[in-house]
XYZ file of C-alpha atoms in Angstrom:
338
model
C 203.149 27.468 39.322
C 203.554 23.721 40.458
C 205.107 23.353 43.321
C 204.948 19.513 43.922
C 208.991 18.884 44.373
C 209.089 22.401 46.173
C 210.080 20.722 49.362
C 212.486 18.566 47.443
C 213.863 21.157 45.480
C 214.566 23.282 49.665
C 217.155 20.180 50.258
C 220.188 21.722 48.752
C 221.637 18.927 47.849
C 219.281 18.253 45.229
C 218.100 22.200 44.605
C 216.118 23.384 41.240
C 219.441 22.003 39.335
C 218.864 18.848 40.400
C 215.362 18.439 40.012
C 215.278 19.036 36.421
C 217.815 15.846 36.038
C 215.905 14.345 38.001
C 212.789 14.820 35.596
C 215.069 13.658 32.480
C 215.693 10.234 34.015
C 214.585 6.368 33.629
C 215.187 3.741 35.984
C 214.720 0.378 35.634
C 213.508 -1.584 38.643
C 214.089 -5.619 38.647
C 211.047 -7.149 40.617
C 207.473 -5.567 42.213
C 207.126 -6.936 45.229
C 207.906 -4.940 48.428
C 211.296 -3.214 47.764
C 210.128 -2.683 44.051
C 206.648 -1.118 45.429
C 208.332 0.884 47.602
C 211.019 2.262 45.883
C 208.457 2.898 42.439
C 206.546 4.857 44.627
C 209.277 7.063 46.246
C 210.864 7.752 42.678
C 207.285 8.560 41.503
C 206.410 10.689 43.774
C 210.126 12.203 43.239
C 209.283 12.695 39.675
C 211.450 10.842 37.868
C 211.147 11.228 34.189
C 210.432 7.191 33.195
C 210.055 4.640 35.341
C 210.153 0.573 33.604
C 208.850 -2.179 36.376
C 209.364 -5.680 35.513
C 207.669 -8.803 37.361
C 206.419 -12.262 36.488
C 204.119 -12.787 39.685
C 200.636 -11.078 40.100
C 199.569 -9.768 43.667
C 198.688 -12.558 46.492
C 197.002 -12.190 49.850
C 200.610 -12.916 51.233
C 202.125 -9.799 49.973
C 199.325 -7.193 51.472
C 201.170 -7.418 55.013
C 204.165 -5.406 53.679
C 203.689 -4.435 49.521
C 202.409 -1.006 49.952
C 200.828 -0.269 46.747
C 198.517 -3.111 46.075
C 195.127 -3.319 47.488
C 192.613 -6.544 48.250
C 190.537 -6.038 45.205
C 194.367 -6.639 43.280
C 194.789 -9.532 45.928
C 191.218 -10.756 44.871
C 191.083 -10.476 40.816
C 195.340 -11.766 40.973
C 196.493 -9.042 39.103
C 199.969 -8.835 37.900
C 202.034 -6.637 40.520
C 203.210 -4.429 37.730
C 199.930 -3.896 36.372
C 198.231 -2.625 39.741
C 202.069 -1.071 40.578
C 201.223 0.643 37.337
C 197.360 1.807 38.134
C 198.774 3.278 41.431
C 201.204 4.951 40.272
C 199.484 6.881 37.613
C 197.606 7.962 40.231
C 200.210 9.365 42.308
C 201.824 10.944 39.762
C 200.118 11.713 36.318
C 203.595 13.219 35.052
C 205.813 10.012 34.708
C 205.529 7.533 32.315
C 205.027 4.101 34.102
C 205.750 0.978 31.853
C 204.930 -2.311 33.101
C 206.332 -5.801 32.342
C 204.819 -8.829 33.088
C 207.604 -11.237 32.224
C 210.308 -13.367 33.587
C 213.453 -11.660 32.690
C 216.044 -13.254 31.249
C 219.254 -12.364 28.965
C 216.772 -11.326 26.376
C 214.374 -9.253 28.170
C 217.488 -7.451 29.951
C 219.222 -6.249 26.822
C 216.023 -4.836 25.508
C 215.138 -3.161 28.716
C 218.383 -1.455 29.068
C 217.994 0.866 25.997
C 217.683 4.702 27.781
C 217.908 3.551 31.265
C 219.906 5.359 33.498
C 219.498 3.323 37.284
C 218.747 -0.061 37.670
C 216.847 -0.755 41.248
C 217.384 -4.404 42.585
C 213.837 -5.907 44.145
C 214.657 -9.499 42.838
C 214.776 -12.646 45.331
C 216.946 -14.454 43.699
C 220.898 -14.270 43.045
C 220.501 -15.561 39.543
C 218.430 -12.814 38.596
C 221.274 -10.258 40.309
C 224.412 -11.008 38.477
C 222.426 -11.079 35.448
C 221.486 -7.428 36.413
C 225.167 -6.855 37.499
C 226.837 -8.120 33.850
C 224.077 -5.979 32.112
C 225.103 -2.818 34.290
C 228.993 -3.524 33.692
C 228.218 -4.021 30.429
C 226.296 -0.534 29.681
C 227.925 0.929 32.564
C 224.555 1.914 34.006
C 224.776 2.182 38.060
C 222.804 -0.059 40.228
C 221.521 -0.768 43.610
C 221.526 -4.417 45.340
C 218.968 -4.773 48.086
C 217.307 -7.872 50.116
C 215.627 -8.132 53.239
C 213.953 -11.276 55.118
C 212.499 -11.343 58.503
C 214.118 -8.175 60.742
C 217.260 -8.427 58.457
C 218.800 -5.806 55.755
C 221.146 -5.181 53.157
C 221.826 -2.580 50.539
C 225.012 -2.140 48.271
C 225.254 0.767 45.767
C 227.540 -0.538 42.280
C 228.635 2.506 39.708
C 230.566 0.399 36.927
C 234.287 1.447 37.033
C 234.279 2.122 40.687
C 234.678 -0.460 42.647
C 234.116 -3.983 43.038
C 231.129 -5.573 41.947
C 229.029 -8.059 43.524
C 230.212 -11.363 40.804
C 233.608 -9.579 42.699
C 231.693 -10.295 46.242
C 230.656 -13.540 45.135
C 232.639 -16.562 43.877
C 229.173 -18.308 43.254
C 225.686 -18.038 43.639
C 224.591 -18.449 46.732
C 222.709 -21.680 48.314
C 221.157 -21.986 51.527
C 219.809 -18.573 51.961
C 216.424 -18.180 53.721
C 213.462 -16.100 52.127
C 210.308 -14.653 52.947
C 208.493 -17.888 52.529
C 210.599 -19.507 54.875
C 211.950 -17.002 57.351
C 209.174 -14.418 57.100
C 209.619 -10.980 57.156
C 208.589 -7.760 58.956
C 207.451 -4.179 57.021
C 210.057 -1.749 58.848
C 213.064 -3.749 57.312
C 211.075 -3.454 53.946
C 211.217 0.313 54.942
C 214.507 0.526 55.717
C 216.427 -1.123 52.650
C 213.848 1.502 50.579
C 214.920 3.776 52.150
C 218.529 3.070 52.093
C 218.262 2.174 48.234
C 216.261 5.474 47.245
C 218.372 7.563 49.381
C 221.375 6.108 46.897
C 219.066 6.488 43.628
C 218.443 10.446 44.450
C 222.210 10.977 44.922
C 222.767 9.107 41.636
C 219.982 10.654 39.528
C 221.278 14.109 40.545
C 224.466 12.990 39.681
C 226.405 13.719 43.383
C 228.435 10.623 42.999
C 230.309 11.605 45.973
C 227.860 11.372 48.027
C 227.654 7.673 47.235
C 228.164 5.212 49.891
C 230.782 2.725 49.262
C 230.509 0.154 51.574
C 227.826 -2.196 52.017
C 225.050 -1.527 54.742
C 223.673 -4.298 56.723
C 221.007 -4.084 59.953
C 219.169 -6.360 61.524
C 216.019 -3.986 63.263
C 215.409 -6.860 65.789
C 218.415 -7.144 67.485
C 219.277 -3.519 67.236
C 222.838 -4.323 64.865
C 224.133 -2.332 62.229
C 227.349 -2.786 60.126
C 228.913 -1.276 56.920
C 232.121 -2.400 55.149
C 233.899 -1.263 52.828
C 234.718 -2.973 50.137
C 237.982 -1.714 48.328
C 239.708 -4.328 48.501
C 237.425 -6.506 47.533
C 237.898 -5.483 43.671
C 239.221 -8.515 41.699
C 241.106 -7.280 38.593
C 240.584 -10.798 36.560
C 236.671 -10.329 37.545
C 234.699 -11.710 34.699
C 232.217 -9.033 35.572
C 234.096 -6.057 35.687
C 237.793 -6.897 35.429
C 240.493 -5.971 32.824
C 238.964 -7.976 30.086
C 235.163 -8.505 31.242
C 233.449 -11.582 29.284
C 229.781 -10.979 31.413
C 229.003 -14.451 32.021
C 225.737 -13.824 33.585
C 224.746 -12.684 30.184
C 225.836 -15.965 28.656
C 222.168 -18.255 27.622
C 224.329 -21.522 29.558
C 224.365 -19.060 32.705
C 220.567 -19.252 33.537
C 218.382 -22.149 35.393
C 217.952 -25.215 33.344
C 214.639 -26.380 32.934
C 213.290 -29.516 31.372
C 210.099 -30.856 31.804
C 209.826 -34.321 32.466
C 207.938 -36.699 30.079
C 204.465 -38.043 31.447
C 205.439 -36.622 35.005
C 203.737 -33.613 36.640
C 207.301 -32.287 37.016
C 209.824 -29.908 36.325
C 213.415 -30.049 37.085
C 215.870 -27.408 37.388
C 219.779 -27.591 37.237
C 221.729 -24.561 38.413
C 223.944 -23.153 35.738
C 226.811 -23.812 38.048
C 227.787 -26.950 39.926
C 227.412 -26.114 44.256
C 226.568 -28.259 46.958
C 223.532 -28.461 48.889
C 223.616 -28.518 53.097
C 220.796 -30.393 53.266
C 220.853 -30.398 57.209
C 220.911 -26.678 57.342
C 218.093 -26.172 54.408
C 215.987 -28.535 55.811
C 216.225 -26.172 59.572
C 215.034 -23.091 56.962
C 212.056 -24.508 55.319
C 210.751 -26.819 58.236
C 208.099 -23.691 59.044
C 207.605 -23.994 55.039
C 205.546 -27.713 55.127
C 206.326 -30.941 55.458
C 209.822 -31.946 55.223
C 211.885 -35.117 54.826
C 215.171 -35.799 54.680
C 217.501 -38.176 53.839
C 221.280 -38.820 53.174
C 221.247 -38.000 49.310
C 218.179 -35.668 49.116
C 215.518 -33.045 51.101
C 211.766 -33.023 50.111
C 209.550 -30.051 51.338
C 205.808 -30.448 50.656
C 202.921 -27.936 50.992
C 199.322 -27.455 49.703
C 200.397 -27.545 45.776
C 203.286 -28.530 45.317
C 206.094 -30.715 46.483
C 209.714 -30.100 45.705
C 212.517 -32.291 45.841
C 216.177 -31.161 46.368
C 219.478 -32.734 45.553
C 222.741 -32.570 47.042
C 224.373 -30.913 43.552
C 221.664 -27.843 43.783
C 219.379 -30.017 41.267
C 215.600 -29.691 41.971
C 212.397 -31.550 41.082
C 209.113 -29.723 41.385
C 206.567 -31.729 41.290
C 202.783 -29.967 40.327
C 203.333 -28.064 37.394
C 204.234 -28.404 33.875
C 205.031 -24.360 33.175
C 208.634 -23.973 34.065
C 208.264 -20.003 34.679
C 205.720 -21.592 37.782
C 208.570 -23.957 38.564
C 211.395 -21.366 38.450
C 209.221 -19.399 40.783
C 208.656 -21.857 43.381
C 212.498 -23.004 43.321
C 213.493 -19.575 44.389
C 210.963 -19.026 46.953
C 212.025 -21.911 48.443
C 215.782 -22.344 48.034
C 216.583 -18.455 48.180
């Protein structure tokens, strides 16, 4: 008899019963760096029916400090983080099917992913790539859990479509001026903690206790020893474009995403958000000044490190300057802007 989920199956909450719908179940899980390493591994080891990772980056030296499953010999050849996520895993647990990605994902890639899927995980570090993930869960009304962390800091959000408010409901725009982990740092146990906050919700989910759901929004900051939920209730906009009345999902729209372009007989790439915001330069230039050099001025804020040198405009518009791929180019602009 096997009796690997024997312990799990002793928690009543989740019982025999809810181990075998566990076992039927594929989740979908946005990003493999650490929150999507940690939370694959947990619903691995949970045994989880189907498990599709998705990632455009392969492992660096960088991410060994706090990205549990990836080794130095990944760190050293520069695999793609889903294909050693998926080489790990397999490992760990020879029952679930592991399906790797190595792709940007965009409108596209989402509404092919989504087909059988019944949780989407959130490991992304970037906004854009969220309320694309939020419209696609509205959308197929497939539940999903936000999480971030950078430096000591944590949040987690749980979203079941119909329920709620959602986070385009949370969020009148996307968000500028956030720090990341390339400019703030981070440290493992808040890594840790948003897993385990977001695979504590997935469980509940996949055994389908939606009561036992949290509903309000989780937030810590390890360091300081602070800890705050809210709820969110009243938060739900009826005329949400998201989720309202009469939803439209503009996230899945192709004049939502980054515009790229790159420039002719220039080194360069330049992105234009899909929505007009303005840029504190003063207070971006205080979050990437650990990041390289910086320089500022009235009308625009250039950061500059060993490879490449960005150049950031008061309207959110960005020049990177040292590559000619714009999937590179999208990739830097996040790490650095958030």
């Amino acid at each position: 008899m096997n009796e690997r989920y024997s312990r799990q199956e002793l928690f009543s909450p989740i019982g025999k019963e809810g181990q075998a719908k566990i076992s039927e179940k594929s989740v979908l899980i946005v990003g493999a760096g650490a929150l999507g390493a940690a939370s694959s591994e947990a619903l691995t080891r949970a045994g989880v029916k189907r498990i599709v990772l998705v990632d455009r980056d392969y492992v660096d030296w960088t991410n060994l400090q706090r990205q549990q499953l990836y080794s130095e010999e990944d760190a050293k050849n520069q695999l793609p983080k889903v294909i050693a996520a998926k080489n790990r895993l397999e490992k760990i647990n020879s029952e679930v099917e592991i399906q790797a990605h190595v792709m940007d994902m965009g409108i596209e890639e989402a509404e092919e992913l989504i087909s059988g899927i019944d949780l989407i995980m959130d490991a992304t570090d970037n906004f854009e790539t969220r309320l694309l993930i939020n419209d696609l869960a509205q959308k197929y009304q497939v539940p999903w859990i936000y999480g971030a962390c950078v430096g000591s800091y944590g949040i987690s959000y749980t979203i079941i479509p119909g329920q709620g408010p959602c986070l385009n409901c949370l969020l009148d725009k996307i968000p500028a001026n956030g720090q990341t982990c390339d400019t703030a740092g981070i440290i493992s146990p808040a890594v840790q903690m948003v897993t385990a906050y977001q695979t504590a919700e997935a469980l509940k989910i996949l055994v389908e206790d939606f009561e036992a759901v949290r509903n309000k929004i989780i937030t810590f900051d390890l360091w300081t020893n602070q800890q705050v939920q809210l709820g969110m209730e009243k938060a739900k906009k009826m005329d949400c474009p998201s989720c309202g009345t009469e939803p439209i999902f503009p996230y899945l729209k192709k004049e939502s995403e980054l515009k790229t372009a790159v420039l002719c007989g220039r080194d360069t790439v330049q992105i234009r958000p899909s929505f007009n915001r303005e840029i504190n330069l003063e207070q971006m230039e205080k979050s990437l000044v650990s990041h390289g050099r910086v320089r500022r001025n009235p009308y625009l804020l250039e950061v500059q490190n060993e490879t490449h040198r960005l150049v950031l405009f008061k309207d959110g518009r960005a020049l990177v300057h040292g590559t000619k791929n714009t999937a590179e180019a999208k990739s830097i602009y996040h790490k650095f802007i958030g």
